Tab-separated table of C-alpha atoms in Angstrom:
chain	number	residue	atom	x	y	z
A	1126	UNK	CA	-129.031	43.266	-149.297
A	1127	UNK	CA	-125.705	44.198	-150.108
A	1128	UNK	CA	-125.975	47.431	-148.702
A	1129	UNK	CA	-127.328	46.407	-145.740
A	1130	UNK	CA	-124.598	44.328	-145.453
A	1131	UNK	CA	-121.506	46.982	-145.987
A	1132	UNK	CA	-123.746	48.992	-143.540
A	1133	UNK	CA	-123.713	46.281	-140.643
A	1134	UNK	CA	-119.945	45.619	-141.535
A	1135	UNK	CA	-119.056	49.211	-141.102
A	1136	UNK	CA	-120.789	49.775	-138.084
A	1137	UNK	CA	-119.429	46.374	-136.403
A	1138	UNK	CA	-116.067	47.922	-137.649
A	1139	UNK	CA	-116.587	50.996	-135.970
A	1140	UNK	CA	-117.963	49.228	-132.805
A	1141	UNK	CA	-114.526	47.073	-132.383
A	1142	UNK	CA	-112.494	50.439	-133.179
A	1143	UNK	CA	-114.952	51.764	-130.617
A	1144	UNK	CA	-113.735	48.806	-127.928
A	1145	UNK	CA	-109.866	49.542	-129.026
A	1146	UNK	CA	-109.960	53.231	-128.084
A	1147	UNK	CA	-111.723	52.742	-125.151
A	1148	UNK	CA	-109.266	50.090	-123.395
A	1149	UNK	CA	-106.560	51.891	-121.745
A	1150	UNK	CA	-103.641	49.781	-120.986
A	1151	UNK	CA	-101.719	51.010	-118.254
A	1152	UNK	CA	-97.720	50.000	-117.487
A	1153	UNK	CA	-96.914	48.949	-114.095
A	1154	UNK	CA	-94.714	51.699	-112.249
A	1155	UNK	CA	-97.190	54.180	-114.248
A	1156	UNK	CA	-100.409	55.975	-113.363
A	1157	UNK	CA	-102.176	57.687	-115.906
A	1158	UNK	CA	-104.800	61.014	-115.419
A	1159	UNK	CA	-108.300	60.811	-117.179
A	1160	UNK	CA	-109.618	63.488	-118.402
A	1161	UNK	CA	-113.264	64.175	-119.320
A	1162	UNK	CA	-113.827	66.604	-121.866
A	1163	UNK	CA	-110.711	68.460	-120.776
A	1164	UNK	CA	-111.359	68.101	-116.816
A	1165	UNK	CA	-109.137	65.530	-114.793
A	1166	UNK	CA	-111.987	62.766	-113.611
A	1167	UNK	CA	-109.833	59.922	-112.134
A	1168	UNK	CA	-106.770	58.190	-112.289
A	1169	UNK	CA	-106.048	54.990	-114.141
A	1170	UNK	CA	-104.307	52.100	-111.709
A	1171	UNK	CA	-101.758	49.872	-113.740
A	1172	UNK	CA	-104.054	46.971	-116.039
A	1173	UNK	CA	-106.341	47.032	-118.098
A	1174	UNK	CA	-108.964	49.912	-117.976
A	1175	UNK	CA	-111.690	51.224	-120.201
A	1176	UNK	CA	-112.819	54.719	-120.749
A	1177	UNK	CA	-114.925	55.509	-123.627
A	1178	UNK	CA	-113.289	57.017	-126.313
A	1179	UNK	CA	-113.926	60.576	-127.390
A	1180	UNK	CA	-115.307	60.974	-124.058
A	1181	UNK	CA	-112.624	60.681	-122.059
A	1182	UNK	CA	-108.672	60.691	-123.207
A	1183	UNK	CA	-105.961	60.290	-121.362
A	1184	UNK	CA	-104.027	63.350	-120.153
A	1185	UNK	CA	-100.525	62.827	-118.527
A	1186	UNK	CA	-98.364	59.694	-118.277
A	1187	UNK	CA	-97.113	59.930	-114.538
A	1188	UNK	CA	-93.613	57.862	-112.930
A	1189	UNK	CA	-94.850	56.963	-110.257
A	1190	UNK	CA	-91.308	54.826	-109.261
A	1191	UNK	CA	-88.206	56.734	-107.574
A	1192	UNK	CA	-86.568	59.044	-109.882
A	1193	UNK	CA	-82.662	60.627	-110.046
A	1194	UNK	CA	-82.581	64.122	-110.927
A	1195	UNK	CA	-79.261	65.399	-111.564
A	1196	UNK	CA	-78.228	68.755	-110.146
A	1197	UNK	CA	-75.103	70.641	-112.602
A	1198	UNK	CA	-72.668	71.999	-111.763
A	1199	UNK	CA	-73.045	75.450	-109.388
A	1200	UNK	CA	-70.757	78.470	-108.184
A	1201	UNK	CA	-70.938	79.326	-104.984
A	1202	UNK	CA	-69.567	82.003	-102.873
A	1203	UNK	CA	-69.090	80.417	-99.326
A	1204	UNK	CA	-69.488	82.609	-95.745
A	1205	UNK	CA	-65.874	82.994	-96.009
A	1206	UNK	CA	-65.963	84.226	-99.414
A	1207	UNK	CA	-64.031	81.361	-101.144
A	1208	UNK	CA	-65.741	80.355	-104.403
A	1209	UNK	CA	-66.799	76.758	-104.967
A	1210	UNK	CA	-67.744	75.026	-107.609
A	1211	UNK	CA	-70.776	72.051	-106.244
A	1212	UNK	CA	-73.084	69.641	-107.963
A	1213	UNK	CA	-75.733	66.799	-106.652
A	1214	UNK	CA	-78.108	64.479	-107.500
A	1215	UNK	CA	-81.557	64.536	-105.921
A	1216	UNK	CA	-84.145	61.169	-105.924
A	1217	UNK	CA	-87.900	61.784	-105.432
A	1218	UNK	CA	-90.825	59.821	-106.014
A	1219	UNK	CA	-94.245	60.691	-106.872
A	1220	UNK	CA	-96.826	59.845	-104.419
A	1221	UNK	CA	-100.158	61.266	-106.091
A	1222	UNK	CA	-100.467	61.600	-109.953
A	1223	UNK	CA	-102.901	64.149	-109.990
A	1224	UNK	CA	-101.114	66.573	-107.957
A	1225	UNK	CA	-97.974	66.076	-109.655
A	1226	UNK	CA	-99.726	66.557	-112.919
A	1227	UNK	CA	-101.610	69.208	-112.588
A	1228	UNK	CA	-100.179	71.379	-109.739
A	1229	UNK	CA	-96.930	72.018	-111.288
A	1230	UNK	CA	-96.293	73.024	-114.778
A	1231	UNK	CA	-93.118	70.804	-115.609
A	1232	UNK	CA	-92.207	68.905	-112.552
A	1233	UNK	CA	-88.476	68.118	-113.493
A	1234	UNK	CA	-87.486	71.310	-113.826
A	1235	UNK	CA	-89.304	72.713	-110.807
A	1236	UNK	CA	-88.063	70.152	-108.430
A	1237	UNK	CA	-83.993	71.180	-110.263
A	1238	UNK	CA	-84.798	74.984	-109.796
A	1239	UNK	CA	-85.758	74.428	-106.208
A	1240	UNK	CA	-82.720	71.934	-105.555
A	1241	UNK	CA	-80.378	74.890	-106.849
A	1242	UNK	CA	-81.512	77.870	-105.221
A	1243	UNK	CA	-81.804	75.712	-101.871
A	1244	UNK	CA	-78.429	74.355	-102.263
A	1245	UNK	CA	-76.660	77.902	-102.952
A	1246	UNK	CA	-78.655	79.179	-99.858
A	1247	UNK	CA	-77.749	76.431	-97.486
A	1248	UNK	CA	-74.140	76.087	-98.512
A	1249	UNK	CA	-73.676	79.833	-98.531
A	1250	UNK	CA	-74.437	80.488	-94.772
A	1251	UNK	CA	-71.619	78.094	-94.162
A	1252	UNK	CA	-67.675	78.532	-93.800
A	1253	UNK	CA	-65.329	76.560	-96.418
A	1254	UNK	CA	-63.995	74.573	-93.582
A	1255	UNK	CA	-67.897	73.379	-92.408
A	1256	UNK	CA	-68.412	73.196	-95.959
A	1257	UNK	CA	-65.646	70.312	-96.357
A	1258	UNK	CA	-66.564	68.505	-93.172
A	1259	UNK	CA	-70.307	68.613	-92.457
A	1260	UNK	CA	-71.879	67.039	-95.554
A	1261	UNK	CA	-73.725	64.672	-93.737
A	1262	UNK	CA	-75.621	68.521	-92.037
A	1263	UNK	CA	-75.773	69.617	-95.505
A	1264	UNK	CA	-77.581	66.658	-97.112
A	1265	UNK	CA	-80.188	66.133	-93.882
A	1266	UNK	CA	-81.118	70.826	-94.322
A	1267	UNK	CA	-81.107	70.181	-98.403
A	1268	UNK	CA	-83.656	67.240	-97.894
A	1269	UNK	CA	-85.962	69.044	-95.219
A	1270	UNK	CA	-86.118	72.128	-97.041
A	1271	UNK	CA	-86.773	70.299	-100.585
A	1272	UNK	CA	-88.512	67.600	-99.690
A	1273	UNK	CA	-90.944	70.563	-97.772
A	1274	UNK	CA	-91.860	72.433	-100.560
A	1275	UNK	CA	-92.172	69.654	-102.833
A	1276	UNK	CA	-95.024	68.664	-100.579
A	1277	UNK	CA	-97.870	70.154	-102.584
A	1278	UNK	CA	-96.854	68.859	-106.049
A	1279	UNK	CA	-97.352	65.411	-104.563
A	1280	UNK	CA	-93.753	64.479	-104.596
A	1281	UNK	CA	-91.441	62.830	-101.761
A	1282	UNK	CA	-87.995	63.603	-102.158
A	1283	UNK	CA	-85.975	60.789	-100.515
A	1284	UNK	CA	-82.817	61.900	-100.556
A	1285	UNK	CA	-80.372	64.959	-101.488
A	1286	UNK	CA	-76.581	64.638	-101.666
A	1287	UNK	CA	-73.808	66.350	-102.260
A	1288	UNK	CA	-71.564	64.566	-105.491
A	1289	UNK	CA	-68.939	66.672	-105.547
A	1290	UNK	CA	-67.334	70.230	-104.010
A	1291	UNK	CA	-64.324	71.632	-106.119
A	1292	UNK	CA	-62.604	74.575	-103.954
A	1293	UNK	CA	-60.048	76.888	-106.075
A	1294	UNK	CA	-56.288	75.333	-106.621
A	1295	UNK	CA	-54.916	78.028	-104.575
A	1296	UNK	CA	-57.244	77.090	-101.368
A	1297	UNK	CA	-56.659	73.367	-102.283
A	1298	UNK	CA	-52.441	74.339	-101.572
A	1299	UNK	CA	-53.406	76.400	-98.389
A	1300	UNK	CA	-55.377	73.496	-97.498
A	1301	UNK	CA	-52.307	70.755	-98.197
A	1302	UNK	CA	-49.782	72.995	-96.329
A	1303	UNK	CA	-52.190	73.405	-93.154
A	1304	UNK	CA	-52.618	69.734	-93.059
A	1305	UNK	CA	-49.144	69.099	-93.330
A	1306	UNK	CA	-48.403	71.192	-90.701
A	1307	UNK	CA	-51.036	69.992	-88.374
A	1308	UNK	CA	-49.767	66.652	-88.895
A	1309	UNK	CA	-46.151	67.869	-87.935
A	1310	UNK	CA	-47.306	69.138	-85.072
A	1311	UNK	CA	-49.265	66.233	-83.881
A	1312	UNK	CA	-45.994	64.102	-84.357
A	1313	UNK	CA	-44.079	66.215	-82.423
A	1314	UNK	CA	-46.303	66.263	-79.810
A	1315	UNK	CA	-46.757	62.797	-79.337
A	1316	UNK	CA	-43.262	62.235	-79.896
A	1317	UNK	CA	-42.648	64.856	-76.640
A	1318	UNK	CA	-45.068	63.140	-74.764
A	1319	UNK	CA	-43.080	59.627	-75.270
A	1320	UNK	CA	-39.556	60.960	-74.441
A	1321	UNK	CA	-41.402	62.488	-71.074
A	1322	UNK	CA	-43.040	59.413	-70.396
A	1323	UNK	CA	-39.994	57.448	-71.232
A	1324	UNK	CA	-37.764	59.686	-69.338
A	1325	UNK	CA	-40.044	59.390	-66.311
A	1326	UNK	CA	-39.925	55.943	-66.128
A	1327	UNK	CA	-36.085	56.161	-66.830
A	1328	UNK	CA	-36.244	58.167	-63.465
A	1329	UNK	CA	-38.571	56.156	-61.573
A	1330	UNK	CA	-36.086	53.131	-62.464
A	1331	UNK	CA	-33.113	55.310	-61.220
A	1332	UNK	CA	-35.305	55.845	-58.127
A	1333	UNK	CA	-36.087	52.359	-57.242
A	1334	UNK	CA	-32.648	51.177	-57.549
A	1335	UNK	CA	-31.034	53.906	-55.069
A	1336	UNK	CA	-33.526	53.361	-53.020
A	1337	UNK	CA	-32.610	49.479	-53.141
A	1338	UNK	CA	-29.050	50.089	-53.266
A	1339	UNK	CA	-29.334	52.248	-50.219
A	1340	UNK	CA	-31.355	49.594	-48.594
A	1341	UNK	CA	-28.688	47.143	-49.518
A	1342	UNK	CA	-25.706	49.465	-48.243
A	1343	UNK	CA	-27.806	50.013	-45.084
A	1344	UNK	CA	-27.955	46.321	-44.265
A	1345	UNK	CA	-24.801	45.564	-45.160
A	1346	UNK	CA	-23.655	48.319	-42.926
A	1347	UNK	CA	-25.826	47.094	-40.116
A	1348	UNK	CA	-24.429	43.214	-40.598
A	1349	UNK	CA	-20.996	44.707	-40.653
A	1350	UNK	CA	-21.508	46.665	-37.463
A	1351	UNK	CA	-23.191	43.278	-35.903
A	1352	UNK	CA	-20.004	41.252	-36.903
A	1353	UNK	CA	-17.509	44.186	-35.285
A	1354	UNK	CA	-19.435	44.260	-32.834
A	1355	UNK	CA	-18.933	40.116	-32.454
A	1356	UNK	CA	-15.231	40.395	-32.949
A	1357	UNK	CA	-14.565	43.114	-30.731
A	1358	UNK	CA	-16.719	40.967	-27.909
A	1359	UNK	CA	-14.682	37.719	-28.872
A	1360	UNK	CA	-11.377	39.773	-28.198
A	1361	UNK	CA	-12.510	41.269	-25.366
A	1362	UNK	CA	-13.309	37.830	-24.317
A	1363	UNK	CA	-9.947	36.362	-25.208
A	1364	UNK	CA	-8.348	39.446	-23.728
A	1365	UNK	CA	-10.070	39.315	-20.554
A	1366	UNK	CA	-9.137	35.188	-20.280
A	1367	UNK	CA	-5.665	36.699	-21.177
A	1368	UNK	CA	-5.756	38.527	-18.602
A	1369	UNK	CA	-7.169	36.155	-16.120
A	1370	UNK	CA	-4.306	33.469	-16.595
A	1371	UNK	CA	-1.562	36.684	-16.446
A	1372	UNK	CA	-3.129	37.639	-13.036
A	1373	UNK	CA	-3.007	33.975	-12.002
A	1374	UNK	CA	0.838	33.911	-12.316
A	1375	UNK	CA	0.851	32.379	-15.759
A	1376	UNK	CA	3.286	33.612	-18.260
A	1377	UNK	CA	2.229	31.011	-21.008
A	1378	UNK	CA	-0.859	33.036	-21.329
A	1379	UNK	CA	0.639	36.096	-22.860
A	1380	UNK	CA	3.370	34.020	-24.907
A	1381	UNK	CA	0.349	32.041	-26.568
A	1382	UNK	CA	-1.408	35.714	-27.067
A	1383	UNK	CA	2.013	36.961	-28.896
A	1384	UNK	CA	2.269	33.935	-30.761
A	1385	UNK	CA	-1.365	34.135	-31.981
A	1386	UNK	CA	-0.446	37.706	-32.925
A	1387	UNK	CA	2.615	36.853	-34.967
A	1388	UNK	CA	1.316	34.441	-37.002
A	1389	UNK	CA	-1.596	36.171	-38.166
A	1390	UNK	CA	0.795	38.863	-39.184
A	1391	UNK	CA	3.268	36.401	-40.975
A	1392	UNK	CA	0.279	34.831	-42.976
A	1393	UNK	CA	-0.731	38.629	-43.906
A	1394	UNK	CA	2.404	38.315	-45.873
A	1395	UNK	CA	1.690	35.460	-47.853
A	1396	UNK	CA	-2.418	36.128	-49.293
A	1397	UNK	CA	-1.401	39.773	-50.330
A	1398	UNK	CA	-3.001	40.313	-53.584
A	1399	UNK	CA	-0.132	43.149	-54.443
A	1400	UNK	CA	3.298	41.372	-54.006
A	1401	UNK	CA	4.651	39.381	-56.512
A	1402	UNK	CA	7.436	38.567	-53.915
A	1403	UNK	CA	7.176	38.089	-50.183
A	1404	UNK	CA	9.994	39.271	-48.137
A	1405	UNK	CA	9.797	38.196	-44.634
A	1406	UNK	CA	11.377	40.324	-41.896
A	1407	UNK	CA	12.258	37.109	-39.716
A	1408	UNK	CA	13.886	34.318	-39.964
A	1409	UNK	CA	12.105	30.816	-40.776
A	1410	UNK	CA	13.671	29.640	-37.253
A	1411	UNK	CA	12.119	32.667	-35.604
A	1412	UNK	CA	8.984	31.155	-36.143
A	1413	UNK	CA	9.522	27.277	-35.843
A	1414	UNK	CA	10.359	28.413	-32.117
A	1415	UNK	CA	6.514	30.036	-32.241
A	1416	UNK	CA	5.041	27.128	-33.198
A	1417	UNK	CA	7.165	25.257	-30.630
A	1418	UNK	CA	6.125	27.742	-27.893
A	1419	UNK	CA	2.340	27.275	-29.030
A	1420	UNK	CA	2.700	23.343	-28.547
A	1421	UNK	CA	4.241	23.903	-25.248
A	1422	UNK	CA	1.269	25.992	-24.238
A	1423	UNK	CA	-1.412	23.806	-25.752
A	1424	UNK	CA	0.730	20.782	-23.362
A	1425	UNK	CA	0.109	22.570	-20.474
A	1426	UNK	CA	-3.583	24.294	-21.289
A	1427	UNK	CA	-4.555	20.530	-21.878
A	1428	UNK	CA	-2.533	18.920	-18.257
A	1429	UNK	CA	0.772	17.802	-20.141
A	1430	UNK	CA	3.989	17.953	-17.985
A	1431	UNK	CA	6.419	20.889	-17.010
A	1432	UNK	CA	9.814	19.307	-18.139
A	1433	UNK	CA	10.800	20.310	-20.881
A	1434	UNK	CA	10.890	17.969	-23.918
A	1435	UNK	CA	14.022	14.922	-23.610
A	1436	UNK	CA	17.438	16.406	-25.683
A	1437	UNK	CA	17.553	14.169	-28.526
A	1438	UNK	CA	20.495	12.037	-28.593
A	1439	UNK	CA	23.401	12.803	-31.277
A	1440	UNK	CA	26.120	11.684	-32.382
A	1441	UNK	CA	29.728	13.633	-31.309
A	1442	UNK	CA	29.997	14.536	-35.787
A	1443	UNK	CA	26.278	16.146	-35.733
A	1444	UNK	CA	26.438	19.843	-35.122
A	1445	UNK	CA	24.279	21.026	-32.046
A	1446	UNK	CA	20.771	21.780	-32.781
A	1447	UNK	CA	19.288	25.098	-33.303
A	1448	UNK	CA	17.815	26.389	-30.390
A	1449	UNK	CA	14.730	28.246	-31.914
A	1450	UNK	CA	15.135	32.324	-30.831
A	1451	UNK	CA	12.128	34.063	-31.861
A	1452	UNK	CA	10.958	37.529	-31.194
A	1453	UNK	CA	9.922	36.186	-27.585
A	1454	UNK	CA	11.604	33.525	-25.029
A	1455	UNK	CA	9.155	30.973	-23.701
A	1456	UNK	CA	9.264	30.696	-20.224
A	1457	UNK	CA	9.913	27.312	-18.170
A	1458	UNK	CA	7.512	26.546	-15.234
């Protein structure tokens, strides 16, 4: 009996170890291959999963989640012929485990062999200057060309950039100076184009205001002709009533006129702006008897007598009075 017994324990013992190889426990973001007997059967789906042991064994442990490969460091000789130094980093994702198993030897180093030689082709057909300017071109020809002949190994490659690009020192300097000069020249341009434009409008301005003062000069002009032409038609006027009343037998007419003349002339004298002193070249009496010939024609022009004003009365001490002598005698009707 107690043979039996150590017989049925051993085999329930190597029943259970049986069980415990057979379950396959399988990591989410993983896939693994089955193999039976050496030939890839199926693929085992994240969980639990039982596959008899002995009979069938697992063969590769496959990522199945995105990936970053990282691309060193690479010389490359440009279309220019300027040496650069360029790395990347590449992200893929497997798609189907068997493929990527067993269609590739070692996948890593396939897809980074492929990444190189693609990224020395595609960077070499290009000029330095594209080079520095167009990475955006080179990542979206890295990725089509990659991600195409990754196809087969059941990979998708994602995405390709460009990390870094290094040119020599010395083309780094030529680069700085260029720059620097470009930029020089922009500013000067721009600051050409702003002393035209401002100069322009300094000229326009200049324009307008002739043009307004010209306008302004011309009207004035024209209102100074108008008011000649209104004073030369008021003393025609008072020279033709002048001449009416001389016609008529009046002599006050042309005393008044002379009067009118003189005074105008005397008061000349006193609003100039240049004399500090006024010398008159008559005598004050001279033209008291003006103003006393003007009232004796304003008497008369407005029906006043002919006799000529009373004699004042004096007394036999008072001296006679001055009988006003101007530079014309006003004659007695």
């Amino acid at each position: 009996m107690s043979v039996i017994l150590a017989f049925v324990a051993a085999v329930l013992m190597i029943v259970v170890a049986f069980l415990f190889a057979s379950l396959k426990m399988v990591r989410q973001g993983y896939q693994y291959t089955i193999e039976h007997f050496g030939r890839f059967t199926t693929v085992a789906r994240p969980g639990l999963n039982f596959y008899p042991a002995f009979f069938y064994r697992v063969g590769q442990r496959i990522n199945m989640m995105e990936q970053v490969l990282d691309v060193p460091q690479q010389e490359i000789i440009t279309k220019d012929n300027a040496m650069v130094a360029v790395d990347g980093v590449v992200f893929f994702q497997v798609l189907d485990a068997a493929k990527a198993a067993y269609e590739v030897s070692n996948l890593f180093v396939a897809i980074m062999q492929l990444a190189t030689t693609n990224l020395r082709t595609v960077m070499g057909s290009m000029d330095l200057d594209e080079l520095l300017s167009k990475r955006d071109d080179i990542n979206a020809r890295l990725l089509s060309v990659v991600d195409h002949a990754t196809n087969p190994w059941g990979v998708k490659i994602t995405r390709v950039e460009i990390k870094d690009i290094r040119p020599p020192v010395d083309i780094v300097n030529a680069m700085a100076r260029q720059m620097k000069a470009e930029r020089e020249k922009r500013a000067n341009i721009l600051e050409a184009e702003g002393t035209r434009a401002s100069e322009i409008l300094r000229a326009e301005g200049q324009k307008q205001a002739r043009i307004l003062e010209a306008e302004g000069r011309k009207e004035s002009a024209f209102r100074d002709s108008e008011a000649r032409e209104r004073a030369a038609e008021a003393e025609a006027k008072a020279t033709e009533l002048v001449s009416t009343a001389i016609e008529n037998g009046s002599a006050q007419a042309i005393n008044y006129f002379i009067a009118q003349k003189y005074v105008e002339a005397v008061g000349k004298f006193a609003t100039s702006p240049n004399a500090k002193t006024i010398l008159f070249p008559v005598e004050a009496t001279q033209l008291i008897g003006t103003l006393s010939g003007i009232g004796a024609l304003a008497k008369e022009a407005f029906g006043g007598t002919d006799e000529a004003p009373a004699t004042t009365k004096r007394s036999p001490a008072s001296p006679a009075p001055i009988r006003p002598s101007g530079p014309f005698e006003i004659e007695k009707q």
